[in-house]
């Protein structure tokens, strides 16, 4: 007798837990050969609201953490991804990739995790500056996370694109809410299972699945989101989110490059603020003093 | 509204036992009401107007109290037409500061905790003296704590007499009696303490000090509302209710209003008879109102004054 196959329900990832959508809605995207991929939650604005609360709550834990510790945790993510290679490759194939492309994408994804793990405790030293001023001050500019970042992952690169969007954000001490690819959401939720077991505190990364068109305006108008990072948007969509986000002067970052291959420390800086500090000193060296 | 003192002494055995499972089920049902759009907006305004904006910290200073008084009257000036809170609630040494900050004709009442808040471990003379001084300094309302130790050891007479004595010391000020339900252990005790307080002359009964982790809950508040209802049926007198501590979200506050309406009726839906003791509830309600006013944009706490 034939077995009845079970179609997995892929749930959301909010605050370190795996809830279903508050709305009870789901959709069933089709993969290779028209085969149903799974039951995927169609997030509502309230799921988004909960994710922002979670991300805001986690910020006080994640941002002040030692950079080296963030680095260790991102590296651990790479290790956990490595351990689940087979599952990720299998899901990418279900979502339409060839075997070779799937293997390549998983490898790229793991490399991205290791790459940004390395940068966590280095971008400050490389990009911060001591500025020359003419008064008796040390004057230095350092990077600080902008806060809660929302990210719209690319539509076609389900795993590497998602990580290329996500990793520079959390490497810099931000917390985030990611909207996964609508058509290829499996990798995102499996990634959530990796995150949940890789020492990343709950709430630092929250993953939603669902309809971009529905959620974009909510992302843009939410007053407690500090920055919005997006890929693959149309010109009209970009104009709309820029307009809708003026109320709290959200920083909008539109990736033009292919984020799935984005090994670039400048990507971290896109969701950083610069803090410049004037620290008085008794006399300046320029003025002939010594200290 | 002056209340004629009850002339009869309360028979403590009369307090009916509480059906704990029934209360839990009834309480759960209040949280299923869907309150939307204009009804929600009216409810939120009502909640704001019922808040006793509270600061009861060891670190309080006169400036902090002044700031609280300003906030009570100017909740969020960028939204016109908002109500003020019902009252500010402070420790007795700050009553004078609050009176000076609010002036003598303010619609915002001044409530002062008294009688050795929060433990209640003070001599009776000390309690009465503290109460009289708070009222003389300008308090409109006094929030007293009952002697939970005496209550739990069965000395109900003492608790009754103490409340009656403090009521007398209050003079014109209204008396809120804090039962500290988190220390009373059972709903039966909550019911009995409510009955004792009302018969001894309480104008309000109040759940908690907010100083211990188990504070106001819907079931406890429901038991107290039912006690108020029975007392009203028996004596014709109205007694107010003030849940305090742990109510920090608008949605929960609306559930409380539903409970009051469905248990006691609309007469109790004003700040004369129902209050929330809260410090952070006001900002959550303001954020909800701002969300409605903005056409549905989710708000951030960064844009609302913290004190």
Coordinates of C-alpha atoms in Angstrom, one line a residue:
Chain A
X1 CA 0.0 0.0 0.0
X2 CA 1.2 3.5 -0.8
X3 CA 2.2 5.7 2.1
X4 CA 0.5 9.0 2.5
X5 CA 3.2 11.7 2.2
X6 CA 3.2 14.4 4.9
X7 CA 3.5 17.9 3.6
X8 CA 5.6 19.8 6.1
X9 CA 4.3 23.0 7.6
X10 CA 7.1 25.5 7.7
X11 CA 6.5 27.9 10.6
X12 CA 7.8 31.4 11.2
X13 CA 10.8 32.2 13.4
X14 CA 10.1 35.0 15.9
X15 CA 12.0 35.6 19.2
X16 CA 13.7 32.3 19.1
X17 CA 10.4 30.4 18.8
X18 CA 8.6 28.8 15.8
X19 CA 5.0 30.2 15.9
X20 CA 2.4 29.8 13.1
X21 CA 1.1 33.0 11.6
X22 CA -1.2 34.8 13.9
X23 CA -3.6 35.1 11.0
X24 CA -3.8 31.4 10.4
X25 CA -3.1 31.9 6.7
X26 CA -0.8 29.8 4.7
X27 CA 0.1 29.2 1.0
X28 CA 1.5 26.3 -0.9
X29 CA 4.2 27.4 -3.4
X30 CA 5.1 25.0 -6.2
X31 CA 8.6 23.7 -6.8
X32 CA 10.2 21.6 -9.4
X33 CA 7.6 19.9 -11.7
X34 CA 4.7 21.6 -10.0
X35 CA 5.1 19.7 -6.8
X36 CA 3.9 21.4 -3.6
X37 CA 6.9 22.6 -1.5
X38 CA 5.1 22.7 1.8
X39 CA 2.6 24.6 3.8
X40 CA 4.1 28.0 4.3
X41 CA 2.8 30.6 6.7
X42 CA 1.6 33.8 5.1
X43 CA 2.6 36.4 7.7
X44 CA 0.3 39.3 8.6
X45 CA 1.1 42.8 9.8
X46 CA 0.7 41.5 13.4
X47 CA 3.4 38.9 12.9
X48 CA 5.6 41.7 11.7
X49 CA 4.7 43.7 14.8
X50 CA 5.6 40.9 17.0
X51 CA 8.9 40.4 15.2
X52 CA 9.8 44.1 15.7
X53 CA 9.1 43.8 19.4
X54 CA 11.4 40.7 19.5
X55 CA 14.1 42.4 17.6
X56 CA 13.9 45.6 19.7
X57 CA 14.1 43.4 22.8
X58 CA 17.1 41.5 21.6
X59 CA 19.0 44.6 20.6
X60 CA 20.1 45.3 24.2
X61 CA 21.6 41.9 24.4
X62 CA 23.2 41.7 20.9
X63 CA 24.6 45.2 20.2
X64 CA 26.7 45.6 23.4
X65 CA 28.1 42.0 23.2
X66 CA 31.8 41.7 22.7
X67 CA 32.6 41.8 19.0
X68 CA 34.6 38.6 19.3
X69 CA 31.7 36.8 20.8
X70 CA 29.5 37.9 17.8
X71 CA 32.2 36.5 15.6
X72 CA 32.2 33.2 17.4
X73 CA 28.4 32.9 17.1
X74 CA 28.5 33.7 13.3
X75 CA 31.2 31.1 12.9
X76 CA 29.0 28.6 14.8
X77 CA 26.3 29.3 12.3
X78 CA 28.7 28.3 9.5
X79 CA 29.4 25.1 11.3
X80 CA 25.7 24.3 11.8
X81 CA 25.1 25.0 8.1
X82 CA 27.9 22.6 7.1
X83 CA 26.2 19.9 9.3
X84 CA 22.9 20.3 7.4
X85 CA 24.4 20.5 3.9
X86 CA 22.3 17.6 2.6
X87 CA 19.0 19.0 3.7
X88 CA 19.8 22.5 2.3
X89 CA 20.9 21.0 -1.0
X90 CA 17.8 18.8 -1.2
X91 CA 15.5 21.8 -0.5
X92 CA 17.2 23.9 -3.1
X93 CA 16.7 21.1 -5.6
X94 CA 13.0 20.9 -4.7
X95 CA 12.9 24.7 -5.3
X96 CA 14.2 24.2 -8.8
X97 CA 18.0 24.3 -8.7
X98 CA 20.1 21.7 -10.4
X99 CA 22.2 19.4 -8.2
X100 CA 25.4 21.3 -9.1
X101 CA 23.9 24.7 -8.5
X102 CA 22.4 23.6 -5.2
X103 CA 25.8 22.3 -4.0
X104 CA 27.5 25.5 -5.1
X105 CA 24.9 27.7 -3.4
X106 CA 25.2 25.9 -0.1
X107 CA 29.0 26.2 -0.2
X108 CA 28.7 29.9 -1.0
X109 CA 26.4 30.3 2.0
X110 CA 28.7 28.6 4.4
X111 CA 31.6 30.7 3.1
X112 CA 29.6 33.9 3.7
X113 CA 29.0 32.9 7.3
X114 CA 32.7 32.3 7.9
X115 CA 33.6 35.5 6.0
X116 CA 31.3 37.8 8.1
X117 CA 32.3 36.0 11.3
X118 CA 35.8 37.1 10.5
X119 CA 34.7 40.8 10.1
X120 CA 32.7 41.1 13.3
X121 CA 35.7 42.1 15.4
X122 CA 37.7 43.8 12.6
X123 CA 35.5 46.4 10.8
X124 CA 35.7 48.8 13.8
X125 CA 39.5 48.9 13.7
X126 CA 39.7 49.2 9.9
X127 CA 37.0 51.8 9.4
X128 CA 36.9 53.9 12.5
X129 CA 39.1 57.0 12.5
X130 CA 40.9 59.4 14.7
X131 CA 40.3 62.8 13.2
X132 CA 42.8 65.7 13.3
X133 CA 41.3 68.7 15.1
X134 CA 42.9 72.0 16.0
X135 CA 41.7 72.1 19.7
X136 CA 42.9 70.1 22.7
X137 CA 40.7 67.1 22.0
X138 CA 41.0 63.5 20.9
X139 CA 38.4 63.3 18.2
X140 CA 37.4 59.9 17.0
X141 CA 34.6 58.5 14.8
X142 CA 33.4 55.0 15.5
X143 CA 30.6 52.8 14.1
X144 CA 27.5 51.8 16.0
X145 CA 24.6 49.7 14.9
X146 CA 21.5 51.6 13.6
X147 CA 19.3 49.3 15.7
X148 CA 16.4 47.3 14.3
X149 CA 16.8 46.5 10.7
X150 CA 14.2 45.0 8.4
X151 CA 15.4 43.1 5.4
X152 CA 13.7 42.0 2.2
X153 CA 15.7 39.0 0.9
X154 CA 16.2 38.4 -2.8
X155 CA 13.5 36.4 -4.5
X156 CA 15.7 34.0 -6.5
X157 CA 18.7 33.2 -4.3
X158 CA 16.9 31.4 -1.5
X159 CA 19.8 30.6 0.8
X160 CA 23.0 32.4 -0.2
X161 CA 21.0 35.6 -1.0
X162 CA 19.2 35.4 2.3
X163 CA 22.5 35.0 4.2
X164 CA 24.2 37.7 2.1
X165 CA 21.4 40.1 3.2
X166 CA 21.3 39.0 6.8
X167 CA 24.9 38.4 7.9
X168 CA 26.3 42.0 7.3
X169 CA 23.4 43.3 9.4
X170 CA 23.9 41.1 12.4
X171 CA 27.7 41.2 12.1
X172 CA 27.5 44.9 12.9
X173 CA 25.4 44.4 16.1
X174 CA 21.9 45.1 14.6
X175 CA 19.0 42.9 15.1
X176 CA 16.7 42.1 12.2
X177 CA 13.5 40.9 10.7
X178 CA 13.9 39.2 7.4
X179 CA 11.2 38.6 4.9
X180 CA 12.2 35.4 3.0
X181 CA 11.7 34.7 -0.7
X182 CA 8.0 34.2 -1.4
X183 CA 8.4 31.6 -4.1
X184 CA 11.3 29.7 -2.4
X185 CA 10.8 29.9 1.3
X186 CA 12.0 26.5 2.4
X187 CA 15.7 27.4 2.8
X188 CA 14.8 30.4 5.1
X189 CA 12.9 28.3 7.6
X190 CA 15.4 25.6 7.6
X191 CA 18.0 28.3 8.2
X192 CA 15.9 29.3 11.2
X193 CA 16.3 25.8 12.6
X194 CA 20.0 26.3 12.2
X195 CA 19.9 29.7 13.9
X196 CA 17.9 28.3 16.8
X197 CA 20.7 25.8 17.6
X198 CA 23.7 28.0 17.0
X199 CA 24.0 30.2 20.1
X200 CA 22.4 33.2 18.4
X201 CA 20.1 34.8 21.1
X202 CA 16.4 34.6 20.3
X203 CA 15.1 37.7 18.6
X204 CA 18.3 38.8 16.9
X205 CA 17.1 37.3 13.7
X206 CA 13.4 36.9 13.0
X207 CA 12.2 35.3 9.8
X208 CA 8.9 35.8 8.2
X209 CA 7.4 34.3 5.1
X210 CA 4.6 35.6 3.0
X211 CA 3.6 38.2 0.4
X212 CA 6.0 41.0 -0.3
X213 CA 3.4 43.3 -1.7
X214 CA 1.3 43.0 1.4
X215 CA 4.1 43.5 3.9
X216 CA 6.3 46.1 2.2
X217 CA 4.2 49.1 3.2
X218 CA 4.0 47.9 6.8
X219 CA 7.8 47.6 6.9
X220 CA 8.2 51.0 5.5
X221 CA 5.8 52.8 7.9
X222 CA 6.7 51.0 11.1
X223 CA 8.1 53.7 13.4
X224 CA 10.3 51.3 15.4
X225 CA 12.3 50.0 12.4
X226 CA 15.4 52.0 12.0
X227 CA 16.6 50.8 8.6
X228 CA 15.2 48.8 5.6
X229 CA 17.5 46.7 3.4
X230 CA 16.0 45.3 0.2
X231 CA 16.9 43.5 -3.0
X232 CA 15.0 42.9 -6.2
X233 CA 12.5 45.7 -5.9
X234 CA 10.8 47.4 -8.8
X235 CA 11.4 51.2 -9.3
X236 CA 7.8 51.9 -8.1
X237 CA 8.3 49.8 -5.0
X238 CA 11.5 51.6 -4.2
X239 CA 9.8 55.0 -4.6
X240 CA 6.9 53.9 -2.5
X241 CA 9.0 52.6 0.4
X242 CA 11.2 55.7 0.4
X243 CA 8.1 57.9 0.6
X244 CA 6.4 55.8 3.3
X245 CA 9.4 55.7 5.5
X246 CA 10.0 59.4 5.9
X247 CA 8.1 59.6 9.2
X248 CA 11.0 58.2 11.2
X249 CA 13.7 58.8 8.6
X250 CA 14.4 55.2 8.1
X251 CA 17.6 54.5 6.3
X252 CA 16.8 52.7 3.1
X253 CA 19.5 50.4 1.6
X254 CA 18.8 49.0 -1.8
X255 CA 21.2 46.4 -2.9
X256 CA 22.0 46.7 -6.6
X257 CA 24.8 44.0 -6.4
X258 CA 24.1 40.3 -6.2
X259 CA 23.9 39.8 -2.4
X260 CA 24.4 36.1 -2.7
X261 CA 28.1 36.7 -3.6
X262 CA 28.5 39.8 -1.5
X263 CA 31.8 39.3 0.4
X264 CA 32.4 42.9 1.2
X265 CA 33.0 44.7 4.6
X266 CA 31.4 47.8 3.2
X267 CA 28.1 45.9 3.3
X268 CA 28.4 46.0 7.1
X269 CA 28.8 49.7 7.1
X270 CA 25.5 50.2 5.3
X271 CA 23.6 49.6 8.5
X272 CA 25.9 51.5 10.8
X273 CA 25.7 55.0 12.3
X274 CA 28.9 57.0 12.9
X275 CA 29.4 58.3 16.4
X276 CA 32.0 61.1 16.7
X277 CA 33.3 61.8 20.2
X278 CA 35.3 64.9 21.3
X279 CA 37.4 63.9 24.3
X280 CA 39.1 66.8 26.0
X281 CA 42.8 66.4 26.8
X282 CA 44.9 68.7 28.8
X283 CA 47.0 70.0 26.0
X284 CA 47.5 69.0 22.5
X285 CA 50.7 67.6 21.1
X286 CA 50.3 70.1 18.3
X287 CA 50.5 72.9 20.9
X288 CA 53.7 71.5 22.2
X289 CA 52.3 69.8 25.3
X290 CA 53.2 66.3 26.5
X291 CA 51.1 63.8 28.4
Chain B
X1 CA -20.6 61.4 46.4
X2 CA -20.7 61.0 50.1
X3 CA -21.4 57.5 51.4
X4 CA -23.3 56.8 54.5
X5 CA -21.2 54.6 56.8
X6 CA -22.5 51.1 57.3
X7 CA -23.9 50.9 60.7
X8 CA -23.7 47.2 61.1
X9 CA -20.7 45.2 61.9
X10 CA -19.7 42.6 59.3
X11 CA -20.1 38.9 60.0
X12 CA -17.0 37.5 58.5
X13 CA -18.6 34.0 58.1
X14 CA -21.0 35.5 55.5
X15 CA -18.4 35.9 52.8
X16 CA -19.3 33.3 50.3
X17 CA -16.7 30.8 49.0
X18 CA -15.4 31.4 45.6
X19 CA -15.7 28.9 42.7
X20 CA -12.1 29.1 41.5
X21 CA -12.7 27.1 38.3
X22 CA -15.8 29.2 37.4
X23 CA -13.9 32.4 38.0
X24 CA -11.1 31.3 35.7
X25 CA -13.5 30.4 33.0
X26 CA -15.5 33.6 33.2
X27 CA -12.3 35.6 33.4
X28 CA -10.9 33.9 30.2
X29 CA -14.1 34.9 28.4
X30 CA -13.6 38.6 28.8
X31 CA -10.5 38.4 26.8
X32 CA -12.3 37.1 23.7
X33 CA -14.2 40.3 23.0
X34 CA -13.2 42.0 19.8
X35 CA -13.0 45.8 20.2
X36 CA -12.2 47.7 17.0
X37 CA -12.1 51.1 15.3
X38 CA -14.1 53.9 17.0
X39 CA -15.1 51.7 20.0
X40 CA -11.5 51.0 20.5
X41 CA -10.6 54.6 20.3
X42 CA -13.2 55.6 22.9
X43 CA -12.1 52.8 25.1
X44 CA -8.5 53.9 25.0
X45 CA -9.5 57.5 25.9
X46 CA -11.5 56.1 28.8
X47 CA -8.5 54.1 29.9
X48 CA -6.3 57.1 29.9
X49 CA -8.8 59.0 31.9
X50 CA -8.9 56.2 34.5
X51 CA -5.2 56.0 35.1
X52 CA -3.6 56.8 38.5
X53 CA -0.2 57.8 37.1
X54 CA 2.1 56.3 39.6
X55 CA 5.6 56.8 40.9
X56 CA 6.4 54.8 44.0
X57 CA 10.2 54.3 43.9
X58 CA 12.8 54.7 46.6
X59 CA 14.6 56.9 44.0
X60 CA 11.7 59.5 43.7
X61 CA 12.7 63.1 43.9
X62 CA 10.6 66.3 44.0
X63 CA 11.5 67.0 40.4
X64 CA 10.4 63.5 39.3
X65 CA 7.1 64.1 41.0
X66 CA 6.7 67.5 39.3
X67 CA 7.4 65.9 36.0
X68 CA 4.8 63.2 36.7
X69 CA 2.3 65.9 37.4
X70 CA 3.0 67.7 34.2
X71 CA 2.7 64.4 32.3
X72 CA -0.6 63.7 33.9
X73 CA -2.0 66.8 32.3
X74 CA -0.1 66.7 29.0
X75 CA 0.0 63.1 28.0
X76 CA 1.0 63.7 24.4
X77 CA 0.4 67.2 23.2
X78 CA 0.9 66.4 19.5
X79 CA -2.5 64.7 19.6
X80 CA -5.1 67.3 20.5
X81 CA -8.1 66.5 22.7
X82 CA -6.6 63.8 24.9
X83 CA -8.0 63.5 28.4
X84 CA -5.8 63.9 31.5
X85 CA -5.2 61.0 33.8
X86 CA -7.5 60.6 36.8
X87 CA -4.8 61.2 39.4
X88 CA -1.2 61.0 40.3
X89 CA -0.1 58.6 43.0
X90 CA 2.9 59.4 45.1
X91 CA 4.5 58.7 48.5
X92 CA 3.3 61.0 51.3
X93 CA 6.4 63.3 51.5
X94 CA 5.7 64.3 47.9
X95 CA 2.0 65.3 48.3
X96 CA 2.9 68.9 48.9
X97 CA 5.1 69.0 45.8
X98 CA 2.3 67.5 43.7
X99 CA -0.2 69.9 45.1
X100 CA 2.0 72.8 44.3
X101 CA 2.7 71.5 40.8
X102 CA -1.0 70.8 40.0
X103 CA -2.5 73.8 41.8
X104 CA -5.7 73.8 43.8
X105 CA -8.2 73.6 41.0
X106 CA -6.7 70.8 39.0
X107 CA -9.1 68.1 37.7
X108 CA -6.2 65.7 38.4
X109 CA -6.5 64.2 41.8
X110 CA -3.6 63.5 44.1
X111 CA -3.5 60.1 45.6
X112 CA -1.0 59.3 48.4
X113 CA -0.1 55.9 49.6
X114 CA -0.1 55.7 53.4
X115 CA -0.1 53.4 56.4
X116 CA 3.4 52.1 56.0
X117 CA 3.1 51.3 52.3
X118 CA 4.0 48.7 51.0
X119 CA 4.4 46.3 54.0
X120 CA 1.9 47.9 56.3
X121 CA 4.1 47.2 59.3
X122 CA 3.7 50.4 61.3
X123 CA 1.9 51.2 64.6
X124 CA -1.7 52.2 64.3
X125 CA -0.8 55.7 65.6
X126 CA 1.9 56.0 63.0
X127 CA -0.6 55.0 60.3
X128 CA -3.2 57.5 61.4
X129 CA -0.6 60.2 61.7
X130 CA 0.7 59.5 58.2
X131 CA -2.8 59.5 56.8
X132 CA -3.8 62.8 58.5
X133 CA -0.6 64.5 57.3
X134 CA -1.1 63.4 53.7
X135 CA -4.6 64.7 53.7
X136 CA -3.5 68.0 55.3
X137 CA -0.8 68.3 52.7
X138 CA -3.5 68.2 50.0
X139 CA -4.1 64.6 49.1
X140 CA -7.6 63.9 47.6
X141 CA -7.3 60.2 48.0
X142 CA -5.4 57.9 50.3
X143 CA -4.3 54.4 49.3
X144 CA -3.8 52.3 52.5
X145 CA -2.5 48.8 52.8
X146 CA -4.2 46.3 55.1
X147 CA -2.3 44.3 57.7
X148 CA -1.9 41.1 55.8
X149 CA -0.2 39.3 58.6
X150 CA -3.1 40.0 60.9
X151 CA -5.6 39.0 58.2
X152 CA -3.8 35.7 57.5
X153 CA -3.7 34.8 61.1
X154 CA -7.5 35.3 61.3
X155 CA -7.5 38.6 63.2
X156 CA -10.3 40.0 61.0
X157 CA -11.5 42.3 63.8
X158 CA -8.2 44.1 63.9
X159 CA -8.1 44.5 60.1
X160 CA -11.7 45.9 60.1
X161 CA -11.0 48.3 63.0
X162 CA -7.8 49.5 61.4
X163 CA -9.5 50.3 58.1
X164 CA -12.4 52.1 59.9
X165 CA -9.9 54.1 61.9
X166 CA -7.9 55.2 58.8
X167 CA -11.2 56.0 57.1
X168 CA -12.0 58.4 59.9
X169 CA -8.5 59.9 59.7
X170 CA -9.1 60.5 56.0
X171 CA -11.9 63.0 56.6
X172 CA -13.1 64.2 53.2
X173 CA -10.4 62.3 51.2
X174 CA -11.5 59.1 49.6
X175 CA -10.0 55.9 50.9
X176 CA -8.6 53.1 48.7
X177 CA -7.9 49.9 50.5
X178 CA -5.1 47.8 49.1
X179 CA -5.6 44.1 49.8
X180 CA -2.3 43.0 48.3
X181 CA -4.0 39.9 46.8
X182 CA -0.7 38.3 45.9
X183 CA -0.1 37.7 49.6
X184 CA -3.6 36.5 50.4
X185 CA -3.0 33.1 48.8
X186 CA -6.6 32.2 47.9
X187 CA -9.6 33.8 46.1
X188 CA -11.7 33.0 49.2
X189 CA -9.4 35.3 51.2
X190 CA -9.6 37.9 48.5
X191 CA -13.4 37.9 48.7
X192 CA -13.3 38.0 52.5
X193 CA -10.8 40.9 52.6
X194 CA -12.9 42.8 50.0
X195 CA -16.0 42.4 52.2
X196 CA -14.2 43.5 55.3
X197 CA -12.8 46.6 53.6
X198 CA -16.1 47.7 52.1
X199 CA -18.0 47.2 55.4
X200 CA -15.3 49.1 57.2
X201 CA -15.9 52.1 54.9
X202 CA -13.6 51.8 51.9
X203 CA -14.4 54.0 48.9
X204 CA -12.3 51.9 46.6
X205 CA -10.8 48.4 46.9
X206 CA -7.5 47.9 45.2
X207 CA -5.7 44.8 44.3
X208 CA -2.0 45.4 44.9
X209 CA 0.9 47.6 45.9
X210 CA 2.7 46.7 42.7
X211 CA 5.7 45.9 44.9
X212 CA 5.5 42.1 44.6
X213 CA 5.5 40.0 41.5
X214 CA 1.9 38.7 41.7
X215 CA -0.2 41.8 41.2
X216 CA -3.5 42.5 39.5
X217 CA -5.0 39.7 37.4
X218 CA -8.3 39.4 35.7
X219 CA -9.6 36.5 38.0
X220 CA -8.6 38.4 41.2
X221 CA -10.2 41.6 39.9
X222 CA -13.4 39.7 39.0
X223 CA -13.7 38.3 42.5
X224 CA -13.4 41.8 43.9
X225 CA -15.9 43.2 41.4
X226 CA -18.4 40.5 42.3
X227 CA -17.9 41.4 46.0
X228 CA -18.6 45.1 45.1
X229 CA -21.7 44.0 43.2
X230 CA -23.0 42.0 46.2
X231 CA -22.3 44.8 48.5
X232 CA -24.1 47.2 46.2
X233 CA -27.2 44.9 46.1
X234 CA -27.2 44.7 49.9
X235 CA -26.4 48.2 51.0
X236 CA -27.2 50.4 47.9
X237 CA -23.7 51.9 48.2
X238 CA -21.3 52.0 45.3
X239 CA -17.6 51.1 45.9
X240 CA -14.9 51.7 43.4
X241 CA -12.3 49.3 42.1
X242 CA -8.7 49.8 41.3
X243 CA -6.5 47.0 39.8
X244 CA -2.9 48.0 40.1
X245 CA 0.4 46.5 39.1
X246 CA 1.1 44.4 36.0
X247 CA -1.4 46.1 33.7
X248 CA 0.9 47.7 31.1
X249 CA -0.8 46.9 27.7
X250 CA -3.8 48.6 26.2
X251 CA -5.4 45.4 25.1
X252 CA -5.4 44.1 28.7
X253 CA -6.8 47.4 30.0
X254 CA -9.7 47.1 27.5
X255 CA -10.4 43.6 28.7
X256 CA -10.7 45.1 32.2
X257 CA -13.2 47.6 31.0
X258 CA -15.2 44.8 29.4
X259 CA -15.2 43.0 32.7
X260 CA -16.3 46.0 34.7
X261 CA -19.1 46.7 32.2
X262 CA -20.3 43.1 32.2
X263 CA -20.0 42.7 36.0
X264 CA -21.1 46.0 37.4
X265 CA -22.6 47.9 34.5
X266 CA -22.0 51.3 32.9
X267 CA -22.3 53.3 36.1
X268 CA -18.9 52.1 37.1
X269 CA -17.3 53.1 33.8
X270 CA -15.9 56.4 34.9
X271 CA -12.9 57.4 36.9
X272 CA -15.0 58.1 39.9
X273 CA -15.5 54.3 40.3
X274 CA -12.8 52.6 38.4
X275 CA -9.1 53.3 38.2
X276 CA -5.9 51.7 36.9
X277 CA -2.9 51.9 39.0
X278 CA -0.1 51.9 36.5
X279 CA 3.1 53.6 35.4
X280 CA 3.8 52.3 31.9
X281 CA 0.2 51.7 30.8
X282 CA -0.3 55.3 29.7
X283 CA 2.5 55.2 27.1
X284 CA 1.2 52.0 25.6
X285 CA -2.3 53.5 25.3
X286 CA -0.8 56.6 23.7
X287 CA 1.0 54.5 21.2
X288 CA -2.2 52.8 20.3
X289 CA -4.0 56.1 19.9
X290 CA -1.1 57.5 17.8
X291 CA -1.4 54.4 15.6
X292 CA -5.1 55.0 15.0
X293 CA -4.5 58.7 14.4
X294 CA -1.7 58.0 11.9
X295 CA -3.9 55.7 9.8
X296 CA -2.4 52.5 11.1
X297 CA 1.4 52.9 11.3
X298 CA 2.9 51.0 14.1
X299 CA 4.6 53.3 16.7
X300 CA 7.9 53.3 18.5
X301 CA 8.3 54.1 22.2
X302 CA 11.1 56.4 21.3
X303 CA 8.7 59.2 20.4
X304 CA 6.8 59.2 23.7
X305 CA 8.0 60.9 26.9
X306 CA 9.1 58.3 29.4
X307 CA 8.1 60.3 32.5

